[in-house]
Short mmCIF file of C-alpha atoms in Angstrom, two decimals:
data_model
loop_
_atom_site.label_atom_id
_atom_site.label_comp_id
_atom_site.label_asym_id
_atom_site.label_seq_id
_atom_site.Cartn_x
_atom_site.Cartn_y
_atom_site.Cartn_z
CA UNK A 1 0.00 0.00 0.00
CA UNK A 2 1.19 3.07 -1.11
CA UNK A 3 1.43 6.03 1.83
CA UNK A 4 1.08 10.04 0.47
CA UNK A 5 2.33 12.12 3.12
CA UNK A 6 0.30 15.80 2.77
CA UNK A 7 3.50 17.70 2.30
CA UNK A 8 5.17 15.61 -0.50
CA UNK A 9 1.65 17.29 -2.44
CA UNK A 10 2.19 19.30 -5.70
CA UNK A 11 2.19 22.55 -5.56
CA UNK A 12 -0.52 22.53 -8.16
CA UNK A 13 -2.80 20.32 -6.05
CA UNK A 14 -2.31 22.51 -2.87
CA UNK A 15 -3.49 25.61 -4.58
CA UNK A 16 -6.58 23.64 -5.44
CA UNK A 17 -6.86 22.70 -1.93
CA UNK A 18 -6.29 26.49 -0.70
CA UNK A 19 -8.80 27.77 -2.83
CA UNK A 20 -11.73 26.49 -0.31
CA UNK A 21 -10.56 28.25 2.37
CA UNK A 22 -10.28 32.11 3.40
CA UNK A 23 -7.02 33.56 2.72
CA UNK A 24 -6.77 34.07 6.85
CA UNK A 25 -7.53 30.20 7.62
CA UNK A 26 -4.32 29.36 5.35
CA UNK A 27 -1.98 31.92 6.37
CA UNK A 28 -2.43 31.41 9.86
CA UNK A 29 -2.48 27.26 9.55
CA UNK A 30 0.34 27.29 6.96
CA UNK A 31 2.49 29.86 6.55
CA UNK A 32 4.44 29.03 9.86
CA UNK A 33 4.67 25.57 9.63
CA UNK A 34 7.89 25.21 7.57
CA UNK A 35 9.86 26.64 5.00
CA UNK A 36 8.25 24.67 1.80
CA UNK A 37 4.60 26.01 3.19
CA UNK A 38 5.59 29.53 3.67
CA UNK A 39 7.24 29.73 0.19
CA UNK A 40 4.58 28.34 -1.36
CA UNK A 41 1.80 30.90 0.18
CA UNK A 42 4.09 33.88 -0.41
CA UNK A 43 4.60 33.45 -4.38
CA UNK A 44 0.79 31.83 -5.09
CA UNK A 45 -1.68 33.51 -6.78
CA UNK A 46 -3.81 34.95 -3.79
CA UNK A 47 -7.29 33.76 -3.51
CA UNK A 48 -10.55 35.44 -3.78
CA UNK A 49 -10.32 38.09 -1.11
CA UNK A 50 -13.87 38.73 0.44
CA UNK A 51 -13.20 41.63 2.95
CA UNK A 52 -15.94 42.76 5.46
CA UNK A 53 -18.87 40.79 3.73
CA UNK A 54 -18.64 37.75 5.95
CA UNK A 55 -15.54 39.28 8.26
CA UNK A 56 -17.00 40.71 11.27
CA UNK A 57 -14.17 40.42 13.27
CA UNK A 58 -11.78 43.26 14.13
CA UNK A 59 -8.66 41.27 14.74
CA UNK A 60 -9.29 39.82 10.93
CA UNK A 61 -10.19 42.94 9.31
CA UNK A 62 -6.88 44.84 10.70
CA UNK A 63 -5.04 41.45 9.40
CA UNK A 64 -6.21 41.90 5.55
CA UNK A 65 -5.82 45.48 6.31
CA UNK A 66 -1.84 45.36 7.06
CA UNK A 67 -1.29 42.19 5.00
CA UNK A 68 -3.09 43.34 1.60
CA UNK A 69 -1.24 46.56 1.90
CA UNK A 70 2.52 44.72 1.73
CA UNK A 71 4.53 45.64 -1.47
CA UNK A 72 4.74 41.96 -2.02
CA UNK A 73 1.25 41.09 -1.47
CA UNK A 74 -1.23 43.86 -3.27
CA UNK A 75 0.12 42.94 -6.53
CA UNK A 76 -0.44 39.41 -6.49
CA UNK A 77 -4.45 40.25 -5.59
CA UNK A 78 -6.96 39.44 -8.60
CA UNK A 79 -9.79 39.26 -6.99
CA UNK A 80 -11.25 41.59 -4.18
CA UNK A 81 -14.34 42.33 -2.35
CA UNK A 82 -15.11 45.07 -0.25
CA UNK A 83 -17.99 45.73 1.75
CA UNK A 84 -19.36 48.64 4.06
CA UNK A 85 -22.05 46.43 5.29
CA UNK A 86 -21.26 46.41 8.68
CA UNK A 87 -20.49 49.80 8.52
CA UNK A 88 -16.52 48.98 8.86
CA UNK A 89 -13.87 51.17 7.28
CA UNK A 90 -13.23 48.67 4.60
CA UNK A 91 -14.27 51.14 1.80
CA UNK A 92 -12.06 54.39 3.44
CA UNK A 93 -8.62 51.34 3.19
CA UNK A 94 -9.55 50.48 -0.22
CA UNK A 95 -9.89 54.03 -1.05
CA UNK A 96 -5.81 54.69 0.44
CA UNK A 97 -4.43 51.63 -1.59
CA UNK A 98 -6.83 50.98 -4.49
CA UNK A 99 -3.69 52.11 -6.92
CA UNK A 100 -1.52 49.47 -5.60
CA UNK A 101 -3.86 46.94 -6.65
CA UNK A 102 -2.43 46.81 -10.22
CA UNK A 103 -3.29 43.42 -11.55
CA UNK A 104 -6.94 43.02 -10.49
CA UNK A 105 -9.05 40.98 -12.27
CA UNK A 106 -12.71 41.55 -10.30
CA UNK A 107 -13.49 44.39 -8.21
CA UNK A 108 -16.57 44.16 -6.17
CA UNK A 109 -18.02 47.13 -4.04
CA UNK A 110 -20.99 46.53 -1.64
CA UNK A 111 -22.88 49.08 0.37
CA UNK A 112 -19.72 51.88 -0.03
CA UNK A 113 -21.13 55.37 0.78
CA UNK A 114 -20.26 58.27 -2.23
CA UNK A 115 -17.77 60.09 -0.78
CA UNK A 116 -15.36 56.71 -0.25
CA UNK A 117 -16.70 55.71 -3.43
CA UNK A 118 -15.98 58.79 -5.37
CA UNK A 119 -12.63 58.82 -3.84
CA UNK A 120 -11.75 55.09 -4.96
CA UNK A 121 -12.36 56.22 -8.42
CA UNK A 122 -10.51 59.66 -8.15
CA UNK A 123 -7.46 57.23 -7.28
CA UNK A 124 -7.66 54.22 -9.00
CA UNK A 125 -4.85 54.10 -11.82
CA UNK A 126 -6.35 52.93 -15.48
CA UNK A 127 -6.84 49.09 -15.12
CA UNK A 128 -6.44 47.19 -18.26
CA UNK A 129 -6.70 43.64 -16.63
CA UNK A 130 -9.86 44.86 -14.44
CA UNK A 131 -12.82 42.17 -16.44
CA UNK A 132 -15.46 42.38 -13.92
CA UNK A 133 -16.82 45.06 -12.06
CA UNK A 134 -19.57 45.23 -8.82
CA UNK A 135 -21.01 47.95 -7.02
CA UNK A 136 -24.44 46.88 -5.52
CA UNK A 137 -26.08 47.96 -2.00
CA UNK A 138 -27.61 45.09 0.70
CA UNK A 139 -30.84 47.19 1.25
CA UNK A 140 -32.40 49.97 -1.10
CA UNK A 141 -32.09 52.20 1.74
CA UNK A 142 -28.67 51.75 2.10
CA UNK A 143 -28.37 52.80 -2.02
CA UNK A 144 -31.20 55.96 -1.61
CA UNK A 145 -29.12 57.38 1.45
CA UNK A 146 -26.07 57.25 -0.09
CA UNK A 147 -26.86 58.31 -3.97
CA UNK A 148 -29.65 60.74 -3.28
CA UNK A 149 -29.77 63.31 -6.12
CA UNK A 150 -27.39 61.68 -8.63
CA UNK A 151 -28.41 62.00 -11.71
CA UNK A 152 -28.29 59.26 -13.95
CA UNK A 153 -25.84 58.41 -15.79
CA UNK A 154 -23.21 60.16 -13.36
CA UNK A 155 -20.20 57.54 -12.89
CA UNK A 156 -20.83 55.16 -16.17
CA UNK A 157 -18.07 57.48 -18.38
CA UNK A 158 -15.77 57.17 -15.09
CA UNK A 159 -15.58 53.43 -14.92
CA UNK A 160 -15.25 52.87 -18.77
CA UNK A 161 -12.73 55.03 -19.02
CA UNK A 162 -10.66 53.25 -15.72
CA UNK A 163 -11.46 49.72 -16.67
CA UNK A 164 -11.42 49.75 -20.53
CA UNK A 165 -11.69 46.06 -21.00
CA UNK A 166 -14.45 45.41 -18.73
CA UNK A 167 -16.40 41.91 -19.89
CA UNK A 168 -18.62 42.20 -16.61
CA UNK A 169 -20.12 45.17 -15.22
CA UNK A 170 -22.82 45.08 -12.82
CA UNK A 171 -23.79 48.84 -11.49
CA UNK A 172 -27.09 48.96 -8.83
CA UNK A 173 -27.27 52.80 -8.41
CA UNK A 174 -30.83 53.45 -7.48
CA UNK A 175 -33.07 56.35 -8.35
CA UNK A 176 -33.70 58.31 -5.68
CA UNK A 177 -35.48 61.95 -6.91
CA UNK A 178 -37.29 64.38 -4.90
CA UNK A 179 -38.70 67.30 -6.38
CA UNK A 180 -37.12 69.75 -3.79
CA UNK A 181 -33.65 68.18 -4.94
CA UNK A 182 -34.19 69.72 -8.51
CA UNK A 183 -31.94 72.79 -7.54
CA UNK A 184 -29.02 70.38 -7.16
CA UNK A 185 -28.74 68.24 -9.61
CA UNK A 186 -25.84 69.10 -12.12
CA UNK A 187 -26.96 68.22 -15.58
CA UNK A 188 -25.65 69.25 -18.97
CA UNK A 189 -27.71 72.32 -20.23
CA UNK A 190 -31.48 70.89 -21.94
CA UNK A 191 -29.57 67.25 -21.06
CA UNK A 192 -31.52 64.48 -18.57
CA UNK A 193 -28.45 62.54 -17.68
CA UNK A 194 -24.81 62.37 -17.62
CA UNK A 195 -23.59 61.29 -21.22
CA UNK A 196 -21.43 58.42 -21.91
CA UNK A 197 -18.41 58.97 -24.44
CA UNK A 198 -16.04 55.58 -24.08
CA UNK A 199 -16.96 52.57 -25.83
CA UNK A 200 -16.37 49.20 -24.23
CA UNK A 201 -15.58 46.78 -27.53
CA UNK A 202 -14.86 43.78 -24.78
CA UNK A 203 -18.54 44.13 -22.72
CA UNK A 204 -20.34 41.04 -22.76
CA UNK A 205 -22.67 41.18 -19.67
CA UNK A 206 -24.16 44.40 -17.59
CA UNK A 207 -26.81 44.82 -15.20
CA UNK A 208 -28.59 48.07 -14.34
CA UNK A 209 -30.39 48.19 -11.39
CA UNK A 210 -32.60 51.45 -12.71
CA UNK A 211 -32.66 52.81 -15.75
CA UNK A 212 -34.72 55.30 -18.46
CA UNK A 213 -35.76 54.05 -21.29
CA UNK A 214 -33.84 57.25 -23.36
CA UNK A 215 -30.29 56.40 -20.94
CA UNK A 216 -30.66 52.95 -22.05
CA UNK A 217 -30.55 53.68 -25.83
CA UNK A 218 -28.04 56.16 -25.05
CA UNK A 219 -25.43 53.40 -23.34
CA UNK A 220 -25.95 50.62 -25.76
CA UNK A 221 -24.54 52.90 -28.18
CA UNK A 222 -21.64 52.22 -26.56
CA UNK A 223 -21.49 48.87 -25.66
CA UNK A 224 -21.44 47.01 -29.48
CA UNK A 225 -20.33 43.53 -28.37
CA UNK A 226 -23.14 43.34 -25.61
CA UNK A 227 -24.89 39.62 -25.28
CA UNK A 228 -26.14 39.75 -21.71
CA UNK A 229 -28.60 43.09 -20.64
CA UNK A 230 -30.33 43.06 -17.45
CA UNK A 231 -32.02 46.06 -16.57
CA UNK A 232 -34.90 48.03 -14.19
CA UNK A 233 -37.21 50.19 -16.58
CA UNK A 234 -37.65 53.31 -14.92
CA UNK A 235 -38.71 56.94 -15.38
CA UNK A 236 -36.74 59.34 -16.07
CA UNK A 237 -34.15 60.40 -13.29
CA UNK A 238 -35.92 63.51 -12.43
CA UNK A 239 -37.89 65.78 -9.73
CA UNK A 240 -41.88 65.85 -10.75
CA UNK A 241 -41.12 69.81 -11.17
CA UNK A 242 -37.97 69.61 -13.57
CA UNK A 243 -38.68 71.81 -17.13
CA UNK A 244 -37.09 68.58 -19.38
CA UNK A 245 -39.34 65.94 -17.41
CA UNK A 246 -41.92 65.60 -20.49
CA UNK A 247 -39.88 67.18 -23.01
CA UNK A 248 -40.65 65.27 -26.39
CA UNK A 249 -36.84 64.54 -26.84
CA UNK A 250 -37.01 62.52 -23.87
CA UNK A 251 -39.33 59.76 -26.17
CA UNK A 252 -37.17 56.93 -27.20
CA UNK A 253 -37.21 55.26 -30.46
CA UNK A 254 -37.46 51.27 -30.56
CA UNK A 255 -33.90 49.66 -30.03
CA UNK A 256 -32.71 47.51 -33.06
CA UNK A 257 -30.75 44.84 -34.18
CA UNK A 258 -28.29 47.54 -35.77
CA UNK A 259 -27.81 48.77 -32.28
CA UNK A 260 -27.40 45.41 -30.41
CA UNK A 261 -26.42 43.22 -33.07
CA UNK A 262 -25.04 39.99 -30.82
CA UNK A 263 -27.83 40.47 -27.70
CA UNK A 264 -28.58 37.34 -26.35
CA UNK A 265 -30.22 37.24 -23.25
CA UNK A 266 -31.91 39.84 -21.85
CA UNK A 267 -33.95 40.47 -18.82
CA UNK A 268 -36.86 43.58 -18.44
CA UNK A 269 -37.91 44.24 -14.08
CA UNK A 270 -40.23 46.50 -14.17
CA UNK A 271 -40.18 49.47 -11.18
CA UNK A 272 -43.01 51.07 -9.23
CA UNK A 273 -42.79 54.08 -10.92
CA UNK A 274 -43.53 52.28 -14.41
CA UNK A 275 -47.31 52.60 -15.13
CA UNK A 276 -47.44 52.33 -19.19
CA UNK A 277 -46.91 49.04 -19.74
CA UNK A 278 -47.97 48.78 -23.38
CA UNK A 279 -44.79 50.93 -24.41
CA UNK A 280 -42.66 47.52 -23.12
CA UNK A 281 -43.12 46.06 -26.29
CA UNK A 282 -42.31 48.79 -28.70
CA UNK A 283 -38.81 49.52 -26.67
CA UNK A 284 -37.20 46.54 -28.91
CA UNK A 285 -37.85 45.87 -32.19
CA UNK A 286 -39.40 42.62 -33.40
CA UNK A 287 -35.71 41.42 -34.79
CA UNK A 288 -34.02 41.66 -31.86
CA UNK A 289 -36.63 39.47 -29.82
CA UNK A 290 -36.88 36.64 -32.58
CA UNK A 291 -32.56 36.79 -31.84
CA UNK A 292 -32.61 36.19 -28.69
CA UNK A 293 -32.41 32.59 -26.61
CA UNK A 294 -33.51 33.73 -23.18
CA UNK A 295 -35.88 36.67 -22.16
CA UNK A 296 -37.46 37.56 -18.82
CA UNK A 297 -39.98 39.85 -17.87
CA UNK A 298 -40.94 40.91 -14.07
CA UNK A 299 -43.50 43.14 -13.25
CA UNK A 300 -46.91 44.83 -13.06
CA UNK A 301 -48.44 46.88 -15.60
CA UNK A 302 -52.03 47.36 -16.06
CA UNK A 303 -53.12 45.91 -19.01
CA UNK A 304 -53.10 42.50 -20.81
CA UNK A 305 -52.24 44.05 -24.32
CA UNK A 306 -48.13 44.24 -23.30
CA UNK A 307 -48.38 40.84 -22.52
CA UNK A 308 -50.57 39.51 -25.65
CA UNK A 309 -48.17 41.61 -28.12
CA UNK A 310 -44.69 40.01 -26.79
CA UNK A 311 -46.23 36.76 -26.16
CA UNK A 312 -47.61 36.78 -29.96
CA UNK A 313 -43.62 38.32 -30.93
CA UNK A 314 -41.29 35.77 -29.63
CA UNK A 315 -40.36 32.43 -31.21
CA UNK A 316 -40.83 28.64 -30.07
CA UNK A 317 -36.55 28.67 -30.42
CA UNK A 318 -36.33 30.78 -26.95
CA UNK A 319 -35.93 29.91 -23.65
CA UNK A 320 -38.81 32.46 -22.02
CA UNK A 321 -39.36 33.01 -18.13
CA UNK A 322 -42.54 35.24 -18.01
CA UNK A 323 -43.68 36.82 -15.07
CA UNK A 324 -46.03 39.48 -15.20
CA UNK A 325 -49.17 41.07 -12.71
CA UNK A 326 -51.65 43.06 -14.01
CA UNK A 327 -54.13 44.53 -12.14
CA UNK A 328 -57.48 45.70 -13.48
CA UNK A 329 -59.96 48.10 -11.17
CA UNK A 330 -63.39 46.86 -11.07
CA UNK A 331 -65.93 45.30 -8.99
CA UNK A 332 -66.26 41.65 -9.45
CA UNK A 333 -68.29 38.88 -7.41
CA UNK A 334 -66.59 35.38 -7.66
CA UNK A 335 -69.36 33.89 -9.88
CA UNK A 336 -67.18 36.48 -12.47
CA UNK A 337 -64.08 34.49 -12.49
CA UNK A 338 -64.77 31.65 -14.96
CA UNK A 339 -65.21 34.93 -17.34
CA UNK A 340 -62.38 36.72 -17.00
CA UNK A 341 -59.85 33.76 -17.00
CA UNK A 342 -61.59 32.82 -20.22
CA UNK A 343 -60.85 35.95 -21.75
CA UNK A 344 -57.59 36.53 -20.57
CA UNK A 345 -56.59 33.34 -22.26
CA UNK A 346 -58.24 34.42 -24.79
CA UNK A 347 -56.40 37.42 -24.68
CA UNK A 348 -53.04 35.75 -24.61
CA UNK A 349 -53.00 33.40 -27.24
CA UNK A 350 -49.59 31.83 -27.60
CA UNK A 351 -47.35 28.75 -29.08
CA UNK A 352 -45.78 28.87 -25.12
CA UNK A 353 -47.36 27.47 -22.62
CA UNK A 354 -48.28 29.60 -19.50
CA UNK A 355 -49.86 29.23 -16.18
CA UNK A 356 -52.53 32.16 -14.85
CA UNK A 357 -53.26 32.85 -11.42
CA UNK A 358 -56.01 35.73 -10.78
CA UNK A 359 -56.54 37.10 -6.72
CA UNK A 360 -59.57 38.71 -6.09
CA UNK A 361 -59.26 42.32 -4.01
CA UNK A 362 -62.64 44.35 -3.35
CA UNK A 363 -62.15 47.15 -5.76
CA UNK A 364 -60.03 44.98 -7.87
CA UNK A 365 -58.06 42.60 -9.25
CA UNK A 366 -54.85 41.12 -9.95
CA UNK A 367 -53.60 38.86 -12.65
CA UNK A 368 -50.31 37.18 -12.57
CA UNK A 369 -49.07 34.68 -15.99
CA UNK A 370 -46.02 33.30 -16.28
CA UNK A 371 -44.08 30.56 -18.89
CA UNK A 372 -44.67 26.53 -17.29
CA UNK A 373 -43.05 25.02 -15.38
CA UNK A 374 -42.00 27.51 -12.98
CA UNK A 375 -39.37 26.28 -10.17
CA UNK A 376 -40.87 28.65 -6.93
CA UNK A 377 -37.76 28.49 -4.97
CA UNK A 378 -39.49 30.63 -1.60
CA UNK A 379 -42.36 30.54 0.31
CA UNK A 380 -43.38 33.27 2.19
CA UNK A 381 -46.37 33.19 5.04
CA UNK A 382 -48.58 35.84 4.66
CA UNK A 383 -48.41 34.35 0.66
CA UNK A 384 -49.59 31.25 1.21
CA UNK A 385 -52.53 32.47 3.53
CA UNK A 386 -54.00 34.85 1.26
CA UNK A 387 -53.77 32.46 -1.31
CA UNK A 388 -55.66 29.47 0.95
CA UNK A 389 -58.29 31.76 2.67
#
């Protein structure tokens, strides 16, 4: 019987081993224990950093703190997270010693409050191996507090021109607009948002946690090689009051294949603000639907038609997920429902199969469809009650 002793491993097969644990659990267990240990650690690769999103503990943080800071140490670092969640100082470190970080590959920023994130980008050095990028917030709250008044738009032309070879970008800035915050936004004169100039040839995936329909045609302008588009439809970044709210240059024309020639996948949320549902399906052209292989649609709108006209649009070849409320004012008594299912599938006559489910309110009520089978992956209580009274 042959007998492997755990240090006459490869080198190869002990960074595989590494790379399920923290970067703290192997320094600490390893790095001490002899010579052949220590030199391995200090010339491998580091390992996904995750820094304050799951480290609560002071003694840890100040230990990535002084150790990611070493000459020898920052840059071997391709992959860092840094989170404010637990309202730590990770973001005001990252902020002293982003620049040192030279050979980053993904960048992820969590709940960091504008000033410390302003700063980070005022002193990050152009990254040209930077491939994905993060900035998302645990808790809208946390997002509207911290990027109240920004217009749209404000820190897109920033990060493409840092990280020009970006092939993952994922920015959750929320809208958050007030009409007695009109005074201070800074916008371009007779201009709704913050224009984009660099192009990102390399782009293959973003996600926009809130977006206008006329930013959105504006930015993909930009982004040629785009497959992957996730975005929140909003209005437009602006207080009620604003002169350019309803301006007729703020109408956006339907987005076509010309414009997003290799889109692939692409997924629509609709936000609270969003009332006109039936201009959903006249934002992309019929072309660029039939092209795609996956599209998702989550929301409520208040009317059937949006529904009817993409369902009727899109081909047998895609993978669609479907999930749409509509709600429809009215009194009804229960005897009614036979009815209105009837027409609604009626209504909605499509190749796909879907699944209806209508709720019954007492001045109205609600319609939800979606593609079958859908995998419900939570339950919630108050759900399931209303749904069993």
């Amino acid at each position: 019987m042959t007998i492997t002793i755990f240090e006459d491993l490869s080198i190869e097969l002990f960074r595989e081993i590494f790379t399920y644990f923290q970067l703290h659990e192997v320094f600490n267990s390893l790095s001490n224990l002899n010579s052949r240990f220590a030199a391995i650690i200090n010339n491998m690769p580091l390992m996904p950093v995750y820094l304050g999103s799951n480290i609560t503990n002071i003694s840890l943080t100040e230990f990535y703190h002084i150790h990611l800071s070493q000459s020898n140490v920052c840059h071997r670092v391709i992959s860092l997270c840094v989170s404010d969640e637990f309202f730590s100082d990770n973001g005001l470190w990252l902020s002293k010693h982003v620049s040192t970080f030279i050979n980053l590959r993904h960048l992820s920023l969590i709940d960091i409050e504008r000033p410390i994130f302003e700063s980070i980008l005022n002193k990050c050095l152009l990254n040209t191996s930077l491939i994905v990028f993060s900035i998302r917030f645990t808790a809208h709250c946390c997002a509207a507090y911290t990027y109240a008044g920004v217009p749209e738009g404000a820190y897109y032309e920033r990060i493409f021109h840092l990280f020009p070879f970006l092939r993952i970008c994922h920015l959750q800035f929320w809208r958050y607009i007030y009409s007695n915050l009109d005074k201070r936004l800074n916008l371009p004169l007779n201009q709704v948002f913050i224009t984009v100039k660099t192009s990102l040839f390399n782009l293959q995936s973003i996600v926009i946690q809130e977006c206008s329909p006329v930013f959105l045609l504006h930015l993909l302008e930009h982004l040629p090689q785009l497959q992957d588009l996730s975005f929140g439809l909003s209005a437009l970044w602006l207080p009620d009051k604003h002169p350019l709210k309803n301006h007729i240059n703020n109408r956006v024309s339907n987005i076509n294949k010309h414009l997003v020639p290799n889109l692939r996948r692409l997924k629509i949320t609709l936000n609270n603000d969003i009332r006109d549902g039936e201009s959903i399906d006249q934002l992309f052209d019929h072309d660029v639907l039939f092209s795609l292989t996956n599209f998702t649609l989550v929301g409520i709108v208040t009317g059937s038609k949006v529904v009817g006209n993409l369902l009727s649009m899109l081909s047998d070849q895609c993978s669609y997920t479907l999930m749409v409320n509509w709600r429809v004012r009215t009194m009804i008594s229960y005897s009614d429902t036979s009815i209105i299912l009837l027409d609604t599938f009626r209504q909605l006559q499509s190749r796909i199969r879907i699944e209806l489910k209508l709720s019954l309110y007492q001045q109205c009520y609600t319609i939800a469809v979606s593609t079958i089978p859908q995998a419900k992956t939570t339950l919630y209580a108050n759900e399931y009650l209303g749904e069993n009274v």
